[in-house]
């Protein structure tokens, strides 16, 4: 009787905590001036969190699910003053993405565990040291930036990027953790994919206004509609799928537990269809390159043993994906062969504008977050995004980085990328199936995003860069297994 009473009281307490959490988060967001539609989503998550903690018997797992899920959303917190862009009035503010909030909680739990249990931390110096120097230099650029308020706005993103790599590299320490990471990615990709498909169908096919205004999805100057899921731009959603789909596809066809395979395969199919509805050429090219990387590296990966039985499934899956892509064939050909509004050709003058900035500031750059604010001084003919947007950013990650932080910073970044590349090659040689597949798929997805970033607006410390750091941390974590015989289920050590 006492046990039943205790269970009843526990459920009442959890329900009370959920209600209080919902009210506090929603009330705080409104009090701080947040009118975003995602405020309600955060409040709902705060209400559900205690229930997930009880169901999973862990605080870390629900927080990690929140980290992965909200990485695929544009939600951020700006409790100070809203800021402008380009030629609009400069209103300083500091943007903190909700991803950073979840990451801070996870890092606190991790550090507490490290201090309490005296466990070791893998620092991955060849990658983390140059990245740390870049973060420090970005913060230091406050001292010489023309608009330091815009530099301050990017600092939370810098710190989030650094700790995403470090945390994820130490989080992947067992096959069970690898499965949980894939579960979170599958749920995120599946939900985002389903929403994107519904957006496309309701607007493009049915002409309904259910998941957003039709104006939100029309491509200016054309008759195409692009789904964006939970993200603010279709290209952002496309990059999310480029990073997740390769690993989901590998887990979906490998010889693993059936229910887990079904989850991953279902998420892959939804994500693949959604990737088509984004009409993002850069993401399509990135996904194609990711597939090529998997084909090239799978021959030297021990995961090929798990993939030998996948030929029958692939024989079914590939024609199925072909049939799904068939309705988009004309649109795909049109997007790849034409250039609406000169979007593709615009990359060339944008690159030239960035090169002028780099030529004038080769060592120190113009300061983190200052490129769009000062580029007109170096190139009065730079392309303008819109009346309220100001000059367009350099649509090349490397040029963007060099323009804001200088050529030495670019060299450091390329050194870190090279070190990560060799770590990834080590990781795909491990014998443990889950780690092997996760490393191979994530490595391929990261390579695809890196290729796409040569044509996209990817700022150092920005949302897209943070997602790349998340994937980079997974690759580093998987590479730890290569230090051992390669078949251990865990690499936890004191």
Short mmCIF file of C-alpha atoms in Angstrom, two decimals:
data_model
loop_
_atom_site.label_atom_id
_atom_site.label_comp_id
_atom_site.label_asym_id
_atom_site.label_seq_id
_atom_site.Cartn_x
_atom_site.Cartn_y
_atom_site.Cartn_z
CA UNK A 1 0.00 0.00 0.00
CA UNK A 2 2.81 2.40 0.92
CA UNK A 3 4.54 1.66 -2.40
CA UNK A 4 1.39 2.43 -4.38
CA UNK A 5 0.87 5.64 -2.36
CA UNK A 6 4.47 6.66 -2.97
CA UNK A 7 4.07 6.05 -6.70
CA UNK A 8 0.86 8.08 -6.75
CA UNK A 9 2.50 11.00 -4.92
CA UNK A 10 5.50 10.82 -7.25
CA UNK A 11 3.28 11.10 -10.30
CA UNK A 12 1.46 14.07 -8.75
CA UNK A 13 4.77 15.79 -7.98
CA UNK A 14 6.07 15.20 -11.51
CA UNK A 15 2.84 16.61 -12.96
CA UNK A 16 3.12 19.65 -10.69
CA UNK A 17 6.74 20.21 -11.77
CA UNK A 18 5.70 19.94 -15.42
CA UNK A 19 2.96 22.55 -15.00
CA UNK A 20 5.26 24.89 -13.09
CA UNK A 21 8.02 24.43 -15.69
CA UNK A 22 5.62 25.26 -18.51
CA UNK A 23 4.36 28.37 -16.74
CA UNK A 24 7.82 29.61 -15.71
CA UNK A 25 9.37 29.20 -19.16
CA UNK A 26 6.42 30.72 -20.99
CA UNK A 27 6.08 33.57 -18.49
CA UNK A 28 9.81 34.32 -18.53
CA UNK A 29 9.95 34.35 -22.32
CA UNK A 30 7.01 36.75 -22.52
CA UNK A 31 8.49 38.96 -19.80
CA UNK A 32 11.81 39.11 -21.67
CA UNK A 33 10.06 40.23 -24.81
CA UNK A 34 10.17 37.03 -26.84
CA UNK A 35 7.27 36.84 -29.29
CA UNK A 36 8.63 33.97 -31.35
CA UNK A 37 6.33 31.11 -32.21
CA UNK A 38 8.98 28.80 -30.76
CA UNK A 39 8.39 30.19 -27.26
CA UNK A 40 5.44 27.85 -26.91
CA UNK A 41 7.55 24.92 -28.17
CA UNK A 42 10.18 25.58 -25.50
CA UNK A 43 7.50 25.84 -22.83
CA UNK A 44 5.98 22.52 -23.95
CA UNK A 45 9.42 20.89 -23.82
CA UNK A 46 9.92 22.24 -20.29
CA UNK A 47 6.61 20.63 -19.31
CA UNK A 48 7.47 17.30 -20.94
CA UNK A 49 11.04 17.20 -19.59
CA UNK A 50 10.16 15.82 -16.11
CA UNK A 51 8.06 13.11 -17.75
CA UNK A 52 10.96 12.13 -20.04
CA UNK A 53 13.37 12.12 -17.10
CA UNK A 54 11.15 9.64 -15.31
CA UNK A 55 10.60 7.49 -18.41
CA UNK A 56 14.32 7.39 -19.35
CA UNK A 57 15.50 7.34 -15.73
CA UNK A 58 18.08 9.92 -16.70
CA UNK A 59 18.33 13.70 -16.89
CA UNK A 60 21.16 13.59 -19.42
CA UNK A 61 19.24 11.70 -22.11
CA UNK A 62 16.24 14.09 -22.39
CA UNK A 63 18.63 17.05 -22.41
CA UNK A 64 20.65 15.44 -25.19
CA UNK A 65 17.49 14.81 -27.20
CA UNK A 66 16.63 18.48 -26.74
CA UNK A 67 20.11 19.46 -27.91
CA UNK A 68 19.80 17.48 -31.15
CA UNK A 69 16.17 18.42 -31.80
CA UNK A 70 16.53 22.17 -31.27
CA UNK A 71 19.69 22.19 -33.39
CA UNK A 72 17.23 21.73 -36.27
CA UNK A 73 15.26 24.84 -35.27
CA UNK A 74 16.06 28.55 -35.59
CA UNK A 75 15.01 29.33 -32.03
CA UNK A 76 17.19 31.65 -29.96
CA UNK A 77 16.90 33.86 -26.90
CA UNK A 78 17.60 37.59 -27.11
CA UNK A 79 16.48 39.12 -23.80
CA UNK A 80 18.19 42.46 -24.50
CA UNK A 81 17.50 44.61 -27.55
CA UNK A 82 16.77 43.48 -31.06
CA UNK A 83 19.55 44.16 -33.54
CA UNK A 84 19.52 45.28 -37.16
CA UNK A 85 21.48 44.18 -40.21
CA UNK A 86 23.33 45.87 -43.01
CA UNK A 87 22.34 49.49 -43.46
CA UNK A 88 19.59 49.43 -40.86
CA UNK A 89 20.04 51.03 -37.46
CA UNK A 90 22.70 49.19 -35.46
CA UNK A 91 20.99 47.90 -32.35
CA UNK A 92 23.37 45.75 -30.27
CA UNK A 93 22.18 42.56 -28.69
CA UNK A 94 23.49 39.12 -27.78
CA UNK A 95 21.79 36.11 -29.31
CA UNK A 96 21.85 32.85 -27.37
CA UNK A 97 20.52 29.85 -29.23
CA UNK A 98 18.38 27.42 -27.26
CA UNK A 99 20.92 24.77 -28.34
CA UNK A 100 23.47 26.55 -26.15
CA UNK A 101 21.16 26.28 -23.14
CA UNK A 102 20.87 22.50 -23.50
CA UNK A 103 24.60 22.23 -24.14
CA UNK A 104 25.41 24.24 -21.00
CA UNK A 105 23.29 21.86 -18.91
CA UNK A 106 24.94 18.81 -20.48
CA UNK A 107 28.46 20.23 -20.03
CA UNK A 108 27.67 20.96 -16.36
CA UNK A 109 26.56 17.35 -15.83
CA UNK A 110 29.63 16.06 -17.68
CA UNK A 111 32.10 18.22 -15.73
CA UNK A 112 30.43 17.25 -12.45
CA UNK A 113 30.82 13.59 -13.38
CA UNK A 114 34.47 14.11 -14.34
CA UNK A 115 35.26 15.81 -11.03
CA UNK A 116 33.24 13.38 -8.91
CA UNK A 117 34.45 10.16 -10.51
CA UNK A 118 37.94 11.47 -11.38
CA UNK A 119 37.52 10.32 -14.97
CA UNK A 120 39.87 11.47 -17.71
CA UNK A 121 39.03 13.96 -20.45
CA UNK A 122 40.19 13.50 -24.05
CA UNK A 123 41.27 16.91 -25.33
CA UNK A 124 42.13 15.99 -28.95
CA UNK A 125 44.81 18.69 -29.05
CA UNK A 126 45.43 18.61 -32.85
CA UNK A 127 41.83 19.69 -33.36
CA UNK A 128 40.84 21.48 -30.16
CA UNK A 129 43.98 23.59 -29.77
CA UNK A 130 43.69 25.45 -33.11
CA UNK A 131 39.94 25.71 -32.63
CA UNK A 132 40.49 27.17 -29.16
CA UNK A 133 42.96 29.71 -30.55
CA UNK A 134 40.41 30.70 -33.20
CA UNK A 135 37.73 31.17 -30.55
CA UNK A 136 40.10 33.29 -28.44
CA UNK A 137 41.05 35.39 -31.49
CA UNK A 138 37.40 35.88 -32.38
CA UNK A 139 36.68 37.18 -28.88
CA UNK A 140 39.81 39.37 -28.97
CA UNK A 141 38.57 40.97 -32.19
CA UNK A 142 36.24 42.97 -29.94
CA UNK A 143 39.21 45.28 -29.41
CA UNK A 144 39.64 46.30 -33.05
CA UNK A 145 36.27 45.61 -34.70
CA UNK A 146 34.48 48.66 -36.08
CA UNK A 147 31.23 47.40 -34.60
CA UNK A 148 32.12 45.44 -31.43
CA UNK A 149 28.45 44.95 -30.59
CA UNK A 150 28.14 42.60 -33.57
CA UNK A 151 31.24 40.73 -32.41
CA UNK A 152 29.69 40.34 -28.96
CA UNK A 153 26.58 38.95 -30.59
CA UNK A 154 28.62 36.11 -32.11
CA UNK A 155 30.60 35.17 -28.97
CA UNK A 156 27.94 32.78 -27.56
CA UNK A 157 27.99 30.95 -30.91
CA UNK A 158 31.78 30.68 -30.77
CA UNK A 159 31.72 29.15 -27.29
CA UNK A 160 28.85 26.85 -28.28
CA UNK A 161 30.85 25.60 -31.28
CA UNK A 162 33.94 24.88 -29.19
CA UNK A 163 32.11 23.02 -26.43
CA UNK A 164 29.96 21.10 -28.93
CA UNK A 165 33.11 19.53 -30.35
CA UNK A 166 34.66 18.84 -26.94
CA UNK A 167 31.47 17.49 -25.35
CA UNK A 168 30.48 15.24 -28.24
CA UNK A 169 34.04 13.90 -28.55
CA UNK A 170 33.86 12.72 -24.94
CA UNK A 171 30.18 11.75 -24.99
CA UNK A 172 30.62 8.96 -27.55
CA UNK A 173 32.26 6.43 -25.24
CA UNK A 174 30.22 3.27 -25.86
CA UNK A 175 28.16 1.45 -28.45
CA UNK A 176 25.05 2.23 -26.41
CA UNK A 177 25.78 5.95 -26.60
CA UNK A 178 26.23 5.63 -30.37
CA UNK A 179 22.80 4.00 -30.66
CA UNK A 180 21.22 6.72 -28.54
CA UNK A 181 22.81 9.45 -30.67
CA UNK A 182 21.37 7.78 -33.77
CA UNK A 183 17.96 7.48 -32.09
CA UNK A 184 17.92 11.23 -31.38
CA UNK A 185 19.02 12.00 -34.94
CA UNK A 186 16.34 9.67 -36.34
CA UNK A 187 13.58 11.33 -34.29
CA UNK A 188 14.78 14.79 -35.30
CA UNK A 189 15.18 13.96 -38.99
CA UNK A 190 11.88 12.09 -39.07
CA UNK A 191 9.89 14.89 -37.46
CA UNK A 192 11.56 17.65 -39.50
CA UNK A 193 11.17 15.60 -42.67
CA UNK A 194 7.50 14.89 -42.08
CA UNK A 195 6.79 18.56 -41.37
CA UNK A 196 8.65 19.64 -44.52
CA UNK A 197 6.69 17.14 -46.64
CA UNK A 198 3.40 18.34 -45.16
CA UNK A 199 4.41 21.94 -45.84
CA UNK A 200 5.14 21.14 -49.47
CA UNK A 201 2.01 19.07 -50.01
CA UNK A 202 -0.39 21.49 -48.34
CA UNK A 203 0.99 24.58 -50.08
CA UNK A 204 2.21 23.32 -53.47
CA UNK A 205 -0.37 20.59 -54.08
CA UNK A 206 -3.45 21.50 -52.05
CA UNK A 207 -2.94 25.27 -51.83
CA UNK A 208 -3.82 25.27 -48.13
CA UNK A 209 -2.43 27.52 -45.41
CA UNK A 210 -1.85 25.12 -42.51
CA UNK A 211 1.87 24.87 -41.77
CA UNK A 212 2.76 28.45 -42.69
CA UNK A 213 1.77 31.19 -45.11
CA UNK A 214 2.22 30.29 -48.77
CA UNK A 215 4.36 33.43 -49.14
CA UNK A 216 6.88 31.83 -46.74
CA UNK A 217 7.62 29.06 -49.22
CA UNK A 218 7.45 30.74 -52.63
CA UNK A 219 10.78 31.40 -54.34
CA UNK A 220 10.85 35.04 -55.37
CA UNK A 221 10.81 35.43 -59.12
CA UNK A 222 9.74 31.86 -59.85
CA UNK A 223 6.86 29.47 -59.40
CA UNK A 224 8.71 27.06 -57.12
CA UNK A 225 7.84 26.29 -53.52
CA UNK A 226 10.57 25.26 -51.09
CA UNK A 227 9.80 23.55 -47.78
CA UNK A 228 11.85 24.61 -44.77
CA UNK A 229 10.56 22.42 -41.96
CA UNK A 230 11.43 23.94 -38.61
CA UNK A 231 14.26 26.04 -40.01
CA UNK A 232 14.11 29.62 -41.18
CA UNK A 233 15.52 28.85 -44.65
CA UNK A 234 15.30 25.78 -46.93
CA UNK A 235 19.10 25.68 -47.30
CA UNK A 236 19.45 25.34 -43.52
CA UNK A 237 17.06 22.40 -43.50
CA UNK A 238 18.91 20.84 -46.42
CA UNK A 239 22.23 20.96 -44.55
CA UNK A 240 20.62 19.28 -41.53
CA UNK A 241 19.60 16.37 -43.76
CA UNK A 242 23.00 16.21 -45.48
CA UNK A 243 24.58 15.68 -42.07
CA UNK A 244 22.09 13.11 -40.77
CA UNK A 245 20.92 11.06 -43.75
CA UNK A 246 24.19 9.22 -44.54
CA UNK A 247 24.41 7.73 -41.04
CA UNK A 248 20.66 7.02 -40.92
CA UNK A 249 20.88 5.22 -44.25
CA UNK A 250 23.80 3.06 -43.10
CA UNK A 251 22.05 2.08 -39.87
CA UNK A 252 18.84 1.46 -41.80
CA UNK A 253 20.35 -1.19 -44.10
CA UNK A 254 22.99 -2.77 -41.82
CA UNK A 255 22.55 -6.01 -39.88
CA UNK A 256 21.24 -4.59 -36.62
CA UNK A 257 18.23 -4.99 -34.33
CA UNK A 258 15.05 -4.81 -36.52
CA UNK A 259 13.15 -2.12 -34.61
CA UNK A 260 16.17 0.15 -34.47
CA UNK A 261 16.78 -0.39 -38.19
CA UNK A 262 13.15 0.44 -38.96
CA UNK A 263 13.37 3.71 -37.04
CA UNK A 264 16.52 4.77 -38.86
CA UNK A 265 15.28 3.67 -42.27
CA UNK A 266 11.93 5.42 -41.81
CA UNK A 267 13.68 8.64 -40.79
CA UNK A 268 16.01 8.33 -43.78
CA UNK A 269 13.11 7.99 -46.24
CA UNK A 270 11.23 10.95 -44.76
CA UNK A 271 14.42 13.01 -44.70
CA UNK A 272 15.28 12.11 -48.29
CA UNK A 273 11.88 13.21 -49.57
CA UNK A 274 12.11 16.39 -47.49
CA UNK A 275 15.59 17.06 -48.91
CA UNK A 276 14.04 17.07 -52.36
CA UNK A 277 11.31 19.51 -51.29
CA UNK A 278 13.90 22.04 -50.06
CA UNK A 279 15.05 22.50 -53.69
CA UNK A 280 18.48 23.31 -52.28
CA UNK A 281 21.09 22.70 -54.97
CA UNK A 282 23.97 22.95 -52.53
CA UNK A 283 22.38 20.35 -50.26
CA UNK A 284 21.68 18.00 -53.18
CA UNK A 285 25.31 18.24 -54.27
CA UNK A 286 26.48 17.77 -50.68
CA UNK A 287 24.34 14.66 -50.24
CA UNK A 288 25.61 13.20 -53.51
CA UNK A 289 29.22 13.77 -52.41
CA UNK A 290 28.44 12.18 -49.03
CA UNK A 291 27.21 9.05 -50.81
CA UNK A 292 30.39 9.01 -52.90
CA UNK A 293 32.48 9.26 -49.72
CA UNK A 294 30.64 6.29 -48.22
CA UNK A 295 31.21 4.22 -51.36
CA UNK A 296 34.91 5.14 -51.41
CA UNK A 297 35.60 4.57 -47.70
CA UNK A 298 33.35 1.56 -47.03
CA UNK A 299 35.94 -0.69 -48.69
CA UNK A 300 38.44 0.12 -45.96
CA UNK A 301 35.84 0.04 -43.20
CA UNK A 302 35.04 -2.98 -41.03
CA UNK A 303 31.37 -2.03 -41.36
CA UNK A 304 31.32 -3.69 -44.77
CA UNK A 305 30.72 -6.97 -42.93
CA UNK A 306 27.53 -5.51 -41.57
CA UNK A 307 26.58 -4.21 -45.01
CA UNK A 308 27.09 -7.44 -46.96
CA UNK A 309 23.51 -8.48 -46.38
CA UNK A 310 22.21 -5.08 -47.39
CA UNK A 311 22.24 -5.71 -51.13
CA UNK A 312 18.69 -7.06 -51.15
CA UNK A 313 17.42 -4.11 -49.11
CA UNK A 314 19.34 -1.67 -51.31
CA UNK A 315 17.88 -3.34 -54.40
CA UNK A 316 14.45 -2.48 -53.01
CA UNK A 317 15.32 0.88 -51.47
CA UNK A 318 17.08 2.47 -54.46
CA UNK A 319 14.18 1.98 -56.91
CA UNK A 320 11.81 3.15 -54.18
CA UNK A 321 13.82 6.34 -53.70
CA UNK A 322 13.90 6.74 -57.47
CA UNK A 323 10.11 6.59 -57.62
CA UNK A 324 9.88 9.12 -54.81
CA UNK A 325 12.23 11.46 -56.67
CA UNK A 326 10.45 11.01 -60.02
CA UNK A 327 7.81 13.72 -59.39
CA UNK A 328 10.65 16.17 -58.71
CA UNK A 329 12.70 15.18 -61.78
CA UNK A 330 11.70 18.20 -63.84
CA UNK A 331 12.24 20.57 -60.94
CA UNK A 332 15.62 19.01 -60.13
CA UNK A 333 16.80 19.34 -63.73
CA UNK A 334 15.53 22.92 -63.88
CA UNK A 335 17.23 23.86 -60.60
CA UNK A 336 20.56 22.33 -61.64
CA UNK A 337 20.54 23.65 -65.20
CA UNK A 338 19.07 27.13 -64.72
CA UNK A 339 19.92 30.02 -62.44
CA UNK A 340 16.83 31.76 -61.09
CA UNK A 341 17.53 35.37 -60.15
CA UNK A 342 21.23 34.72 -60.94
CA UNK A 343 21.56 33.01 -57.54
CA UNK A 344 24.41 30.73 -58.61
CA UNK A 345 26.29 33.38 -60.60
CA UNK A 346 26.06 35.74 -57.63
CA UNK A 347 28.62 33.60 -55.78
CA UNK A 348 31.39 34.95 -58.04
CA UNK A 349 30.95 38.69 -57.32
CA UNK A 350 30.35 37.87 -53.65
CA UNK A 351 33.69 36.04 -53.58
CA UNK A 352 35.39 39.01 -55.26
CA UNK A 353 33.98 41.34 -52.61
CA UNK A 354 35.35 39.07 -49.86
CA UNK A 355 38.76 39.00 -51.55
CA UNK A 356 38.87 42.81 -51.51
CA UNK A 357 38.23 42.79 -47.78
CA UNK A 358 40.92 40.14 -47.25
CA UNK A 359 43.42 42.06 -49.37
CA UNK A 360 42.92 45.16 -47.22
CA UNK A 361 43.01 43.24 -43.90
CA UNK A 362 45.12 40.11 -44.52
CA UNK A 363 46.34 39.53 -40.95
CA UNK A 364 43.67 40.53 -38.46
CA UNK A 365 40.52 40.70 -40.60
CA UNK A 366 37.72 43.16 -39.96
CA UNK A 367 36.53 41.51 -36.77
CA UNK A 368 34.09 38.72 -36.04
CA UNK A 369 30.56 39.55 -37.17
CA UNK A 370 31.63 42.75 -38.92
CA UNK A 371 31.86 41.65 -42.55
CA UNK A 372 28.36 42.65 -43.61
CA UNK A 373 28.68 45.94 -41.77
CA UNK A 374 31.90 47.13 -43.41
CA UNK A 375 32.08 45.42 -46.81
CA UNK A 376 30.58 48.49 -48.52
CA UNK A 377 33.69 50.45 -47.54
CA UNK A 378 35.87 48.07 -49.54
CA UNK A 379 33.49 47.29 -52.39
CA UNK A 380 30.72 49.85 -52.99
CA UNK A 381 29.33 47.58 -55.69
CA UNK A 382 28.75 44.61 -53.37
CA UNK A 383 25.45 42.81 -53.90
CA UNK A 384 22.60 43.89 -51.63
CA UNK A 385 20.25 41.22 -50.33
CA UNK A 386 17.24 43.43 -49.87
CA UNK A 387 16.05 46.77 -48.59
CA UNK A 388 16.29 45.65 -44.96
CA UNK A 389 19.04 43.04 -45.28
CA UNK A 390 22.00 45.12 -46.36
CA UNK A 391 25.01 43.61 -48.17
CA UNK A 392 25.08 39.86 -48.71
CA UNK A 393 27.64 37.79 -46.82
CA UNK A 394 30.41 35.91 -48.60
CA UNK A 395 28.88 32.63 -49.75
CA UNK A 396 32.06 30.70 -49.05
CA UNK A 397 32.96 29.61 -45.53
CA UNK A 398 36.73 29.91 -46.01
CA UNK A 399 36.60 33.39 -47.57
CA UNK A 400 34.13 34.51 -44.91
CA UNK A 401 36.45 33.34 -42.14
CA UNK A 402 39.54 34.94 -43.70
CA UNK A 403 37.70 38.25 -44.22
CA UNK A 404 36.58 38.47 -40.59
CA UNK A 405 39.55 36.95 -38.73
CA UNK A 406 42.44 37.08 -41.21
CA UNK A 407 44.49 34.61 -43.24
CA UNK A 408 46.35 33.16 -40.18
CA UNK A 409 42.97 32.20 -38.74
CA UNK A 410 42.10 30.46 -42.01
CA UNK A 411 45.38 28.50 -41.86
CA UNK A 412 44.60 27.39 -38.28
CA UNK A 413 41.13 26.30 -39.31
CA UNK A 414 42.44 24.26 -42.24
CA UNK A 415 44.98 22.61 -39.89
CA UNK A 416 42.15 21.61 -37.54
CA UNK A 417 40.13 20.26 -40.49
CA UNK A 418 43.12 18.22 -41.69
CA UNK A 419 43.61 16.74 -38.20
CA UNK A 420 39.90 15.90 -38.04
CA UNK A 421 40.13 14.22 -41.46
CA UNK A 422 42.82 11.79 -40.30
CA UNK A 423 40.96 11.15 -37.04
CA UNK A 424 37.91 10.23 -39.09
CA UNK A 425 39.90 7.79 -41.20
CA UNK A 426 41.04 6.10 -37.98
CA UNK A 427 37.50 5.95 -36.65
CA UNK A 428 36.07 4.08 -39.63
CA UNK A 429 38.61 1.29 -39.06
CA UNK A 430 37.17 0.29 -35.69
CA UNK A 431 35.60 -3.16 -35.51
CA UNK A 432 32.59 -2.24 -33.38
CA UNK A 433 29.63 -2.01 -35.76
CA UNK A 434 27.71 0.87 -34.17
CA UNK A 435 30.80 3.05 -33.83
CA UNK A 436 32.01 2.15 -37.30
CA UNK A 437 28.71 2.96 -38.99
CA UNK A 438 28.23 6.17 -36.99
CA UNK A 439 31.73 7.39 -37.82
CA UNK A 440 31.46 6.52 -41.52
CA UNK A 441 28.04 8.11 -41.93
CA UNK A 442 28.84 11.24 -39.91
CA UNK A 443 32.22 11.65 -41.62
CA UNK A 444 30.52 11.45 -45.03
CA UNK A 445 27.78 13.88 -43.97
CA UNK A 446 30.35 16.35 -42.64
CA UNK A 447 32.29 16.10 -45.91
CA UNK A 448 29.08 16.87 -47.83
CA UNK A 449 28.32 19.91 -45.67
CA UNK A 450 31.90 21.14 -46.00
CA UNK A 451 31.56 20.95 -49.79
CA UNK A 452 28.21 22.80 -49.63
CA UNK A 453 29.77 25.49 -47.43
CA UNK A 454 31.91 26.56 -50.38
CA UNK A 455 28.70 27.98 -51.91
CA UNK A 456 26.70 28.88 -48.80
CA UNK A 457 26.69 31.58 -46.14
CA UNK A 458 28.44 29.75 -43.26
CA UNK A 459 29.80 32.16 -40.65
CA UNK A 460 32.31 31.19 -37.97
CA UNK A 461 30.28 30.45 -34.86
CA UNK A 462 26.95 30.70 -36.70
CA UNK A 463 24.12 28.17 -36.67
CA UNK A 464 25.43 26.14 -39.62
CA UNK A 465 28.95 26.12 -38.22
CA UNK A 466 27.66 24.87 -34.86
CA UNK A 467 25.99 21.96 -36.60
CA UNK A 468 29.27 21.12 -38.32
CA UNK A 469 30.98 21.18 -34.91
CA UNK A 470 28.37 18.77 -33.56
CA UNK A 471 29.17 16.29 -36.32
CA UNK A 472 32.92 16.88 -35.92
CA UNK A 473 32.64 15.98 -32.23
CA UNK A 474 30.94 12.70 -33.13
CA UNK A 475 33.76 11.83 -35.54
CA UNK A 476 36.37 12.56 -32.86
CA UNK A 477 34.47 10.49 -30.30
CA UNK A 478 34.34 7.51 -32.64
CA UNK A 479 38.08 7.81 -33.36
CA UNK A 480 38.84 7.03 -29.70
CA UNK A 481 37.91 3.40 -30.27
CA UNK A 482 40.78 3.03 -32.75
CA UNK A 483 43.26 3.40 -29.88
CA UNK A 484 42.23 0.02 -28.57
CA UNK A 485 41.76 -3.28 -30.34
CA UNK A 486 38.69 -1.77 -31.95
CA UNK A 487 36.04 -4.17 -30.64
CA UNK A 488 35.39 -2.77 -27.14
CA UNK A 489 31.81 -1.86 -26.33
CA UNK A 490 33.07 1.09 -24.28
CA UNK A 491 36.17 3.25 -23.91
CA UNK A 492 35.28 4.67 -20.51
CA UNK A 493 38.38 4.85 -18.38
CA UNK A 494 39.46 6.40 -15.06
#
